[in-house]
PDB file of C-alpha atoms in Angstrom:
ATOM      1  CA  MET A   8     123.807 104.912   7.461  1.00 55.00           C
ATOM      2  CA  ALA A   9     122.158 104.184  10.797  1.00 63.00           C
ATOM      3  CA  ALA A  10     118.636 105.564  11.133  1.00 65.00           C
ATOM      4  CA  VAL A  11     119.734 107.842  13.964  1.00 61.00           C
ATOM      5  CA  SER A  12     122.556 109.303  11.840  1.00 81.00           C
ATOM      6  CA  ARG A  13     120.205 109.820   8.916  1.00 83.00           C
ATOM      7  CA  ASP A  14     117.667 111.583  11.101  1.00 86.00           C
ATOM      8  CA  GLN A  15     120.406 113.699  12.644  1.00 90.00           C
ATOM      9  CA  ALA A  16     121.733 114.657   9.217  1.00 89.00           C
ATOM     10  CA  LEU A  17     118.257 115.607   8.020  1.00 91.00           C
ATOM     11  CA  SER A  18     117.747 117.760  11.109  1.00 93.00           C
ATOM     12  CA  LEU A  19     121.096 119.461  10.563  1.00 93.00           C
ATOM     13  CA  LEU A  20     120.347 120.045   6.876  1.00 93.00           C
ATOM     14  CA  ALA A  21     117.057 121.678   7.836  1.00 94.00           C
ATOM     15  CA  ALA A  22     118.935 123.949  10.242  1.00 94.00           C
ATOM     16  CA  ALA A  23     121.533 124.788   7.586  1.00 93.00           C
ATOM     17  CA  ASN A  24     118.719 125.740   5.232  1.00 91.00           C
ATOM     18  CA  ASN A  25     116.284 127.534   7.518  1.00 91.00           C
ATOM     19  CA  HIS A  26     117.910 128.736  10.737  1.00 91.00           C
ATOM     20  CA  GLY A  27     118.172 132.483  11.187  1.00 88.00           C
ATOM     21  CA  ASP A  28     121.678 132.415  12.652  1.00 93.00           C
ATOM     22  CA  LEU A  29     124.474 132.141  10.076  1.00 95.00           C
ATOM     23  CA  ALA A  30     126.830 130.547  12.595  1.00 96.00           C
ATOM     24  CA  VAL A  31     124.295 127.800  13.258  1.00 96.00           C
ATOM     25  CA  LYS A  32     123.883 127.218   9.513  1.00 95.00           C
ATOM     26  CA  LEU A  33     127.619 126.826   8.972  1.00 96.00           C
ATOM     27  CA  SER A  34     128.055 124.622  12.029  1.00 96.00           C
ATOM     28  CA  SER A  35     125.149 122.429  10.959  1.00 95.00           C
ATOM     29  CA  LEU A  36     126.532 121.970   7.447  1.00 94.00           C
ATOM     30  CA  LYS A  37     129.963 121.122   8.853  1.00 94.00           C
ATOM     31  CA  GLN A  38     128.395 118.436  11.044  1.00 94.00           C
ATOM     32  CA  VAL A  39     126.496 117.054   8.046  1.00 92.00           C
ATOM     33  CA  ARG A  40     129.772 116.754   6.181  1.00 92.00           C
ATOM     34  CA  GLY A  41     131.228 114.759   9.034  1.00 91.00           C
ATOM     35  CA  ILE A  42     128.255 112.390   9.144  1.00 90.00           C
ATOM     36  CA  LEU A  43     128.235 111.812   5.390  1.00 89.00           C
ATOM     37  CA  SER A  44     132.007 111.345   5.261  1.00 86.00           C
ATOM     38  CA  SER A  45     131.813 108.405   7.629  1.00 85.00           C
ATOM     39  CA  ALA A  46     128.739 106.842   5.996  1.00 83.00           C
ATOM     40  CA  ASP A  47     128.659 104.262   3.235  1.00 83.00           C
ATOM     41  CA  PRO A  48     128.634 106.190  -0.086  1.00 82.00           C
ATOM     42  CA  SER A  49     125.419 104.625  -1.349  1.00 77.00           C
ATOM     43  CA  LEU A  50     123.628 105.473   1.879  1.00 76.00           C
ATOM     44  CA  ALA A  51     125.096 108.963   2.106  1.00 82.00           C
ATOM     45  CA  ALA A  52     123.829 109.578  -1.434  1.00 85.00           C
ATOM     46  CA  GLU A  53     120.274 109.282  -0.146  1.00 87.00           C
ATOM     47  CA  LEU A  54     120.735 112.727   1.387  1.00 90.00           C
ATOM     48  CA  PHE A  55     122.221 114.364  -1.708  1.00 91.00           C
ATOM     49  CA  PRO A  56     118.839 115.771  -2.864  1.00 92.00           C
ATOM     50  CA  TYR A  57     118.471 117.536   0.497  1.00 91.00           C
ATOM     51  CA  LEU A  58     122.021 118.842   0.227  1.00 93.00           C
ATOM     52  CA  VAL A  59     121.293 120.303  -3.216  1.00 94.00           C
ATOM     53  CA  GLU A  60     118.495 122.433  -1.744  1.00 93.00           C
ATOM     54  CA  LEU A  61     121.126 124.592  -0.024  1.00 95.00           C
ATOM     55  CA  GLN A  62     122.271 126.046  -3.353  1.00 94.00           C
ATOM     56  CA  SER A  63     119.584 128.740  -3.044  1.00 94.00           C
ATOM     57  CA  SER A  64     120.934 129.978   0.295  1.00 94.00           C
ATOM     58  CA  PRO A  65     121.251 133.794   0.308  1.00 95.00           C
ATOM     59  CA  GLU A  66     124.454 133.612   2.392  1.00 95.00           C
ATOM     60  CA  SER A  67     127.620 133.290   0.329  1.00 96.00           C
ATOM     61  CA  LEU A  68     129.417 131.559   3.220  1.00 96.00           C
ATOM     62  CA  VAL A  69     126.794 128.818   3.208  1.00 96.00           C
ATOM     63  CA  ARG A  70     127.166 128.407  -0.546  1.00 96.00           C
ATOM     64  CA  LYS A  71     130.953 128.178  -0.184  1.00 96.00           C
ATOM     65  CA  SER A  72     130.584 125.592   2.557  1.00 96.00           C
ATOM     66  CA  LEU A  73     128.184 123.664   0.351  1.00 96.00           C
ATOM     67  CA  ILE A  74     130.812 123.489  -2.396  1.00 97.00           C
ATOM     68  CA  GLU A  75     133.372 122.186   0.097  1.00 95.00           C
ATOM     69  CA  THR A  76     130.867 119.550   1.208  1.00 94.00           C
ATOM     70  CA  ILE A  77     130.118 118.580  -2.395  1.00 94.00           C
ATOM     71  CA  GLU A  78     133.813 118.076  -3.094  1.00 94.00           C
ATOM     72  CA  ASP A  79     134.486 116.145   0.093  1.00 92.00           C
ATOM     73  CA  ILE A  80     131.464 113.876  -0.155  1.00 92.00           C
ATOM     74  CA  GLY A  81     131.053 113.744  -3.938  1.00 91.00           C
ATOM     75  CA  LEU A  82     134.569 112.477  -4.587  1.00 90.00           C
ATOM     76  CA  LYS A  83     133.996 109.670  -2.080  1.00 88.00           C
ATOM     77  CA  ALA A  84     130.650 108.752  -3.620  1.00 89.00           C
ATOM     78  CA  MET A  85     131.381 109.443  -7.290  1.00 90.00           C
ATOM     79  CA  GLU A  86     128.915 106.857  -8.500  1.00 91.00           C
ATOM     80  CA  HIS A  87     126.105 108.988  -7.059  1.00 91.00           C
ATOM     81  CA  SER A  88     127.520 112.490  -7.534  1.00 93.00           C
ATOM     82  CA  SER A  89     125.915 113.437 -10.874  1.00 93.00           C
ATOM     83  CA  ILE A  90     123.022 114.953  -8.912  1.00 94.00           C
ATOM     84  CA  LEU A  91     125.524 117.407  -7.388  1.00 95.00           C
ATOM     85  CA  MET A  92     127.041 118.603 -10.665  1.00 96.00           C
ATOM     86  CA  PRO A  93     124.266 121.084 -11.634  1.00 96.00           C
ATOM     87  CA  VAL A  94     125.048 122.914  -8.387  1.00 96.00           C
ATOM     88  CA  LEU A  95     128.692 123.334  -9.365  1.00 95.00           C
ATOM     89  CA  LEU A  96     127.758 124.579 -12.823  1.00 96.00           C
ATOM     90  CA  ALA A  97     125.220 127.034 -11.417  1.00 96.00           C
ATOM     91  CA  PHE A  98     127.758 128.390  -8.930  1.00 97.00           C
ATOM     92  CA  LEU A  99     130.177 129.186 -11.751  1.00 96.00           C
ATOM     93  CA  ARG A 100     127.909 132.166 -12.446  1.00 93.00           C
ATOM     94  CA  ASP A 101     127.410 133.117  -8.810  1.00 94.00           C
ATOM     95  CA  GLY A 102     127.496 136.839  -8.115  1.00 90.00           C
ATOM     96  CA  ASP A 103     130.001 136.292  -5.316  1.00 94.00           C
ATOM     97  CA  SER A 104     133.466 135.785  -6.802  1.00 92.00           C
ATOM     98  CA  GLY A 105     134.486 133.628  -3.858  1.00 94.00           C
ATOM     99  CA  VAL A 106     131.659 131.187  -4.538  1.00 96.00           C
ATOM    100  CA  ALA A 107     132.330 131.111  -8.286  1.00 96.00           C
ATOM    101  CA  GLY A 108     136.050 130.646  -7.733  1.00 95.00           C
ATOM    102  CA  LYS A 109     135.576 127.826  -5.244  1.00 96.00           C
ATOM    103  CA  SER A 110     133.267 126.140  -7.731  1.00 97.00           C
ATOM    104  CA  ILE A 111     136.021 126.259 -10.370  1.00 97.00           C
ATOM    105  CA  VAL A 112     138.553 124.756  -7.961  1.00 96.00           C
ATOM    106  CA  CYS A 113     136.145 122.022  -6.866  1.00 96.00           C
ATOM    107  CA  GLY A 114     135.112 121.290 -10.456  1.00 96.00           C
ATOM    108  CA  THR A 115     138.745 121.083 -11.530  1.00 96.00           C
ATOM    109  CA  ASN A 116     139.390 118.424  -8.896  1.00 95.00           C
ATOM    110  CA  PHE A 117     136.329 116.511 -10.071  1.00 96.00           C
ATOM    111  CA  PHE A 118     137.433 116.835 -13.696  1.00 96.00           C
ATOM    112  CA  CYS A 119     140.834 115.296 -12.976  1.00 93.00           C
ATOM    113  CA  ARG A 120     139.440 112.485 -10.835  1.00 93.00           C
ATOM    114  CA  VAL A 121     136.686 111.570 -13.291  1.00 94.00           C
ATOM    115  CA  LEU A 122     139.160 111.578 -16.163  1.00 93.00           C
ATOM    116  CA  GLU A 123     141.464 109.225 -14.292  1.00 91.00           C
ATOM    117  CA  GLU A 124     138.590 106.942 -13.291  1.00 91.00           C
ATOM    118  CA  ILE A 125     137.249 106.741 -16.848  1.00 92.00           C
ATOM    119  CA  THR A 126     140.657 105.743 -18.161  1.00 88.00           C
ATOM    120  CA  MET A 127     141.381 103.237 -15.419  1.00 86.00           C
ATOM    121  CA  GLN A 128     137.983 101.610 -15.517  1.00 87.00           C
ATOM    122  CA  PHE A 129     138.238 100.880 -19.222  1.00 84.00           C
ATOM    123  CA  ARG A 130     141.812  99.601 -19.011  1.00 82.00           C
ATOM    124  CA  TRP A 131     141.110  97.387 -16.015  1.00 82.00           C
ATOM    125  CA  HIS A 132     137.609  96.168 -16.866  1.00 79.00           C
ATOM    126  CA  GLY A 133     137.194  96.764 -20.603  1.00 78.00           C
ATOM    127  CA  LYS A 134     134.141  98.984 -20.172  1.00 84.00           C
ATOM    128  CA  VAL A 135     132.968 102.283 -18.689  1.00 86.00           C
ATOM    129  CA  GLU A 136     129.911 102.172 -16.485  1.00 91.00           C
ATOM    130  CA  ARG A 137     126.952 104.369 -17.373  1.00 92.00           C
ATOM    131  CA  TRP A 138     127.159 106.478 -14.228  1.00 93.00           C
ATOM    132  CA  LEU A 139     130.754 107.391 -15.037  1.00 93.00           C
ATOM    133  CA  GLU A 140     129.946 108.234 -18.632  1.00 93.00           C
ATOM    134  CA  GLU A 141     127.156 110.519 -17.381  1.00 94.00           C
ATOM    135  CA  LEU A 142     129.555 112.157 -14.946  1.00 95.00           C
ATOM    136  CA  TRP A 143     132.038 112.785 -17.761  1.00 95.00           C
ATOM    137  CA  THR A 144     129.262 114.516 -19.719  1.00 95.00           C
ATOM    138  CA  TRP A 145     128.918 116.922 -16.791  1.00 96.00           C
ATOM    139  CA  MET A 146     132.677 117.442 -16.781  1.00 96.00           C
ATOM    140  CA  VAL A 147     132.618 118.411 -20.454  1.00 96.00           C
ATOM    141  CA  ARG A 148     129.900 120.965 -19.683  1.00 97.00           C
ATOM    142  CA  PHE A 149     131.999 122.253 -16.788  1.00 97.00           C
ATOM    143  CA  LYS A 150     135.050 122.575 -19.046  1.00 96.00           C
ATOM    144  CA  ASP A 151     133.111 124.516 -21.673  1.00 96.00           C
ATOM    145  CA  ALA A 152     131.631 126.851 -19.059  1.00 97.00           C
ATOM    146  CA  VAL A 153     135.004 127.614 -17.477  1.00 97.00           C
ATOM    147  CA  PHE A 154     136.589 128.174 -20.885  1.00 95.00           C
ATOM    148  CA  ALA A 155     133.903 130.779 -21.592  1.00 95.00           C
ATOM    149  CA  ILE A 156     134.572 132.480 -18.244  1.00 95.00           C
ATOM    150  CA  ALA A 157     138.269 132.718 -19.077  1.00 93.00           C
ATOM    151  CA  LEU A 158     137.519 134.640 -22.266  1.00 90.00           C
ATOM    152  CA  GLU A 159     134.574 136.883 -21.473  1.00 88.00           C
ATOM    153  CA  PRO A 160     134.452 140.051 -19.345  1.00 86.00           C
ATOM    154  CA  GLY A 161     133.680 139.387 -15.712  1.00 83.00           C
ATOM    155  CA  LEU A 162     135.019 139.259 -12.173  1.00 86.00           C
ATOM    156  CA  VAL A 163     138.821 139.232 -12.277  1.00 90.00           C
ATOM    157  CA  GLY A 164     139.220 136.788  -9.400  1.00 90.00           C
ATOM    158  CA  THR A 165     137.018 134.240 -11.134  1.00 94.00           C
ATOM    159  CA  LYS A 166     138.813 134.751 -14.442  1.00 93.00           C
ATOM    160  CA  LEU A 167     142.190 134.026 -12.842  1.00 95.00           C
ATOM    161  CA  LEU A 168     141.004 130.628 -11.622  1.00 96.00           C
ATOM    162  CA  ALA A 169     139.447 129.911 -15.018  1.00 96.00           C
ATOM    163  CA  LEU A 170     142.823 130.581 -16.612  1.00 95.00           C
ATOM    164  CA  LYS A 171     144.449 128.163 -14.179  1.00 95.00           C
ATOM    165  CA  PHE A 172     141.939 125.540 -15.303  1.00 96.00           C
ATOM    166  CA  LEU A 173     143.047 126.133 -18.894  1.00 95.00           C
ATOM    167  CA  GLU A 174     146.615 125.475 -17.778  1.00 94.00           C
ATOM    168  CA  THR A 175     145.529 122.252 -16.054  1.00 93.00           C
ATOM    169  CA  HIS A 176     143.618 121.157 -19.147  1.00 93.00           C
ATOM    170  CA  VAL A 177     146.639 121.694 -21.397  1.00 93.00           C
ATOM    171  CA  LEU A 178     148.881 119.771 -19.003  1.00 90.00           C
ATOM    172  CA  LEU A 179     146.451 116.852 -18.850  1.00 90.00           C
ATOM    173  CA  PHE A 180     146.228 116.424 -22.592  1.00 88.00           C
ATOM    174  CA  THR A 181     149.796 117.119 -23.635  1.00 82.00           C
ATOM    175  CA  SER A 182     151.664 113.972 -24.627  1.00 60.00           C
ATOM    176  CA  ASP A 183     154.858 112.910 -22.919  1.00 60.00           C
ATOM    177  CA  SER A 184     156.789 109.719 -22.348  1.00 49.00           C
ATOM    178  CA  ASN A 185     154.856 108.389 -19.355  1.00 51.00           C
ATOM    179  CA  ASP A 186     153.471 104.927 -19.991  1.00 50.00           C
ATOM    180  CA  PHE A 187     150.226 103.559 -18.625  1.00 48.00           C
ATOM    181  CA  GLU A 188     151.883 100.187 -18.081  1.00 49.00           C
ATOM    182  CA  ASN A 189     153.912 101.763 -15.267  1.00 47.00           C
ATOM    183  CA  PHE A 190     150.637 102.500 -13.533  1.00 45.00           C
ATOM    184  CA  THR A 191     149.899  98.955 -12.439  1.00 40.00           C
ATOM    185  CA  LYS A 192     148.391  99.157  -8.991  1.00 46.00           C
ATOM    186  CA  GLU A 193     144.657  99.824  -8.962  1.00 44.00           C
ATOM    187  CA  GLY A 194     143.812 102.576  -6.511  1.00 44.00           C
ATOM    188  CA  SER A 195     147.243 104.214  -6.663  1.00 43.00           C
ATOM    189  CA  LYS A 196     147.526 107.982  -6.926  1.00 46.00           C
ATOM    190  CA  GLN A 197     148.940 109.372 -10.167  1.00 49.00           C
ATOM    191  CA  THR A 198     148.018 112.264 -12.415  1.00 70.00           C
ATOM    192  CA  PHE A 199     146.332 111.344 -15.684  1.00 78.00           C
ATOM    193  CA  ASN A 200     148.540 111.251 -18.746  1.00 76.00           C
ATOM    194  CA  ILE A 201     147.317 111.368 -22.357  1.00 81.00           C
ATOM    195  CA  SER A 202     149.564 108.388 -23.186  1.00 78.00           C
ATOM    196  CA  TRP A 203     147.222 106.212 -21.120  1.00 79.00           C
ATOM    197  CA  LEU A 204     144.748 106.429 -24.015  1.00 81.00           C
ATOM    198  CA  SER A 205     147.186 105.008 -26.549  1.00 76.00           C
ATOM    199  CA  GLY A 206     145.419 101.646 -26.514  1.00 75.00           C
ATOM    200  CA  GLY A 207     142.065 103.189 -27.423  1.00 78.00           C
ATOM    201  CA  HIS A 208     138.990 104.237 -25.497  1.00 84.00           C
ATOM    202  CA  PRO A 209     135.244 104.084 -26.277  1.00 82.00           C
ATOM    203  CA  PHE A 210     134.705 107.851 -26.132  1.00 83.00           C
ATOM    204  CA  LEU A 211     137.949 109.604 -25.177  1.00 85.00           C
ATOM    205  CA  ASP A 212     139.750 110.416 -28.425  1.00 85.00           C
ATOM    206  CA  PRO A 213     143.372 111.419 -27.712  1.00 87.00           C
ATOM    207  CA  VAL A 214     143.692 113.244 -31.038  1.00 87.00           C
ATOM    208  CA  SER A 215     140.709 115.518 -30.420  1.00 90.00           C
ATOM    209  CA  LEU A 216     141.657 116.006 -26.761  1.00 90.00           C
ATOM    210  CA  THR A 217     145.184 117.042 -27.699  1.00 90.00           C
ATOM    211  CA  SER A 218     143.809 119.321 -30.404  1.00 91.00           C
ATOM    212  CA  GLU A 219     141.580 121.050 -27.869  1.00 92.00           C
ATOM    213  CA  ALA A 220     144.491 121.407 -25.472  1.00 92.00           C
ATOM    214  CA  ASN A 221     146.520 123.063 -28.223  1.00 92.00           C
ATOM    215  CA  ARG A 222     143.612 125.399 -28.877  1.00 92.00           C
ATOM    216  CA  MET A 223     143.586 126.397 -25.218  1.00 92.00           C
ATOM    217  CA  LEU A 224     147.331 126.944 -25.322  1.00 93.00           C
ATOM    218  CA  GLY A 225     146.795 129.188 -28.334  1.00 93.00           C
ATOM    219  CA  THR A 226     144.156 131.092 -26.368  1.00 92.00           C
ATOM    220  CA  LEU A 227     146.644 131.772 -23.581  1.00 93.00           C
ATOM    221  CA  MET A 228     149.181 133.018 -26.098  1.00 92.00           C
ATOM    222  CA  ASP A 229     146.570 135.254 -27.737  1.00 91.00           C
ATOM    223  CA  LEU A 230     145.739 136.738 -24.345  1.00 90.00           C
ATOM    224  CA  LEU A 231     149.390 137.523 -23.793  1.00 89.00           C
ATOM    225  CA  GLN A 232     149.549 139.335 -27.130  1.00 89.00           C
ATOM    226  CA  SER A 233     146.606 141.508 -26.075  1.00 85.00           C
ATOM    227  CA  ALA A 234     148.157 142.267 -22.688  1.00 80.00           C
ATOM    228  CA  CYS A 235     147.676 146.011 -23.060  1.00 83.00           C
ATOM    229  CA  ASN A 236     143.914 145.499 -22.796  1.00 82.00           C
ATOM    230  CA  LEU A 237     144.010 143.237 -19.726  1.00 85.00           C
ATOM    231  CA  PRO A 238     144.232 143.890 -15.967  1.00 88.00           C
ATOM    232  CA  GLY A 239     147.686 143.400 -14.497  1.00 89.00           C
ATOM    233  CA  SER A 240     146.651 140.381 -12.421  1.00 91.00           C
ATOM    234  CA  VAL A 241     145.320 138.644 -15.532  1.00 90.00           C
ATOM    235  CA  ILE A 242     148.571 139.284 -17.409  1.00 90.00           C
ATOM    236  CA  ILE A 243     150.618 137.878 -14.520  1.00 92.00           C
ATOM    237  CA  THR A 244     148.442 134.763 -14.371  1.00 93.00           C
ATOM    238  CA  VAL A 245     148.696 134.186 -18.117  1.00 92.00           C
ATOM    239  CA  VAL A 246     152.487 134.536 -17.979  1.00 93.00           C
ATOM    240  CA  ASN A 247     152.688 132.150 -15.037  1.00 91.00           C
ATOM    241  CA  CYS A 248     150.483 129.627 -16.842  1.00 92.00           C
ATOM    242  CA  LEU A 249     152.654 129.750 -19.960  1.00 91.00           C
ATOM    243  CA  ASN A 250     155.843 129.486 -17.918  1.00 89.00           C
ATOM    244  CA  SER A 251     154.461 126.436 -16.165  1.00 86.00           C
ATOM    245  CA  LEU A 252     153.518 124.824 -19.476  1.00 87.00           C
ATOM    246  CA  CYS A 253     156.950 125.546 -20.940  1.00 84.00           C
ATOM    247  CA  ARG A 254     158.618 123.737 -18.049  1.00 75.00           C
ATOM    248  CA  GLU A 255     156.663 120.545 -18.738  1.00 63.00           C
TER     249      GLU A 255
END
């Protein structure tokens, strides 16, 4: 990152954090996202600690914009994004349902990408780098936190997105006939499949992952059986999740 771009980004981050006008804060953060998106990931990561400071913003719109920035920049600079993960986990419990929900959506995208990268890296290179293993540890914490949100009383809007994550988790770790060998081009886009782990992995155990997915499927079915005690929107989401899983 050129020195002028770095200085500009720092100035914009200061405005996003301290300016009295909400419109200026949002505009400044949007400009920061543009600067970091075009920068080399390792250089952009130098500003991540300053970006994290925005998590304490009192304005929910700033916090939502921060999550969007974390997703956009963090997925491009995954090797350096562990510092951003505590923000996502903290926002899961945000008092604003829009912030909490956006954190679930962003975290779900990270979860899928990290899972794919972990699998590919081991199959292509025979090892998983430490930064990626650390990032997966954050993803496990994210998964556990969202699972808890899906089951406990709380904001309905947030719960609906947590239930959708359960659906995604079950789909990821449900076996089918797809073969990793058909996924031959490094860098290609394809959704993770549990069969990719058939050749073994240093810390992803397909048996335990499938078992957990079955447990989550059982949780969705239990929720359906207790439908009389749930809000209508939750019931509809559970039914839709189960219908989607049955079609796979």
